[in-house]
Amino acid sequence: QKEVEQNSGPLSVPEGAIASLNCTYSDRGSQSFFWYRQYSGKSPELIMFIYSNGDKEDGRFTAQLNKASQYVSLLIRDSQPSDSATYLCALGGGSKFYFGSGTKLNVKP
Amino acid sequence: DAGVIQSPRHEVTEMGQEVTLRCKPISGHNSLFWYRQTMMRGLELLIYFNNNVPIDDSGMPEDRFSAKMPNASFSTLKIQPSEPRDSAVYFCASSPLGAGVLETQYFGPGTRLLVL
């Protein structure tokens, strides 16, 4: 079992819709959770981080963390074509840090 | 701030040759990470330094790979001898405050390595 599981997609949503990206993890010792966006041929860039159970909102993005169920999700409201990218879930704890394989999101105009 | 700097940006070499990748972290950041990204395996953490000391090198694939961080502003990842299966994009990332994996990591542009 991989430490971080993500559906590889692609996830296709129409412009203006809500995109929902999900991630499950196996290490209960994980303490920090991140969502990175990676455009093709570019390096990952941070969108959001979350440490506590519940929701965290930043503009059009909302991260949700449920440690009991071991999942973290990212909601993108009012999706734009510029949001089309691969979204990587990542988590850290102790000396370990893991990335998921990413979900490719396509936002259709 | 210039961000994380990596060099070279592209490297093409022949099997058996030594390859050295270089990284300059963001000034003031205490932690440095080396990653490898391929289509098949995704983004893999190779090694993680905190205050110039290697903390976790369990991701280093084999003895052909070695990494050093002689000071707070410079790190190298060396592959000797290189093999075609080492072809990948190698990213360096740094994070502040010494908390390492608990802190946001900032990625460099990557080095695209092709071993023929």
Coordinates of N, CA and C in Angstrom, one line a residue, chain A residues 31-32 34 36 38 41-44 46 49 51 88 92-97 99, chain B residues 33 35 37 43 45 48 55-56 58 91 101-109 112:
Chain A
Q31 N 1.5 14.7 10.3 CA 1.1 15.9 11.1 C 0.8 17.1 10.2
S32 N 1.4 17.1 9.0 CA 1.2 18.3 8.1 C 0.8 17.8 6.8
F34 N -0.4 18.9 2.7 CA -0.2 20.0 1.7 C -0.8 19.6 0.4
Y36 N -0.1 20.7 -3.6 CA 0.7 21.3 -4.5 C 0.1 21.2 -5.9
Q38 N 1.1 21.4 -10.0 CA 2.2 21.2 -10.9 C 1.7 21.3 -12.4
G41 N 5.7 20.3 -17.1 CA 7.0 20.8 -17.4 C 7.6 21.8 -16.3
K42 N 6.8 22.0 -15.3 CA 7.2 22.9 -14.3 C 7.3 22.2 -12.9
S43 N 7.8 23.0 -11.9 CA 8.0 22.4 -10.6 C 6.7 22.6 -9.8
P44 N 6.6 21.7 -8.8 CA 5.4 21.9 -7.9 C 5.4 23.2 -7.1
L46 N 3.2 25.3 -4.0 CA 2.2 25.1 -2.9 C 0.9 25.9 -3.2
F49 N -1.7 24.5 2.8 CA -1.4 23.5 3.8 C -2.4 23.5 4.9
Y51 N -3.1 21.7 9.0 CA -2.6 20.8 10.1 C -3.7 20.3 11.0
L88 N -1.0 17.6 -6.5 CA -0.3 16.6 -5.7 C -0.6 16.8 -4.3
G92 N 3.6 15.1 5.8 CA 4.9 15.0 6.5 C 4.6 14.7 8.0
G93 N 5.6 14.0 8.6 CA 5.6 13.7 10.0 C 6.8 13.0 10.4
G94 N 7.4 13.2 11.6 CA 8.6 12.6 11.9 C 9.7 13.1 10.9
S95 N 10.4 12.2 10.3 CA 11.4 12.6 9.3 C 10.9 12.2 7.9
K96 N 9.6 11.8 7.8 CA 9.1 11.3 6.5 C 8.3 12.4 5.8
F97 N 8.4 12.3 4.5 CA 7.6 13.2 3.7 C 7.2 12.5 2.4
F99 N 4.8 12.3 -1.2 CA 3.9 12.9 -2.2 C 3.0 11.8 -2.8
Chain B
F33 N 15.8 19.3 0.5 CA 15.3 18.0 0.0 C 15.7 17.8 -1.4
Y35 N 14.5 15.4 -4.7 CA 13.5 14.6 -5.2 C 13.8 14.1 -6.6
Q37 N 11.6 12.8 -10.1 CA 10.2 12.6 -10.6 C 10.3 11.9 -12.0
L43 N 6.8 11.5 -7.8 CA 7.7 12.4 -7.1 C 8.2 11.6 -5.9
L45 N 11.0 11.3 -2.7 CA 12.0 11.9 -1.9 C 13.2 11.0 -1.8
Y48 N 16.9 14.1 2.7 CA 16.5 15.3 3.4 C 17.6 15.7 4.4
I55 N 19.2 13.7 7.4 CA 18.3 13.2 8.4 C 17.7 11.9 7.9
D56 N 17.4 11.8 6.6 CA 16.7 10.6 6.1 C 17.2 10.4 4.7
S58 N 16.8 7.3 3.2 CA 16.2 6.0 2.9 C 15.6 5.9 1.5
F91 N 14.5 17.4 -8.6 CA 14.1 18.7 -8.0 C 14.8 18.8 -6.6
V101 N 10.0 18.5 7.5 CA 8.9 18.0 6.8 C 7.5 18.6 7.3
L102 N 7.6 19.4 8.3 CA 6.3 20.0 8.8 C 6.1 21.3 8.1
E103 N 7.1 21.8 7.4 CA 7.0 23.1 6.9 C 6.8 23.1 5.3
T104 N 6.2 24.1 4.8 CA 6.1 24.2 3.4 C 7.4 24.1 2.7
Q105 N 7.5 23.4 1.6 CA 8.7 23.3 0.8 C 8.6 24.1 -0.5
Y106 N 9.7 24.7 -0.8 CA 9.7 25.6 -2.0 C 10.7 24.9 -3.0
F107 N 10.1 24.6 -4.2 CA 10.9 23.9 -5.2 C 11.7 24.7 -6.1
G108 N 12.8 24.2 -6.5 CA 13.6 24.8 -7.6 C 13.0 24.3 -8.9
P109 N 13.5 24.8 -10.0 CA 13.0 24.6 -11.4 C 13.3 23.1 -11.9
R112 N 16.6 18.4 -15.7 CA 16.2 17.3 -16.5 C 17.4 16.5 -17.0

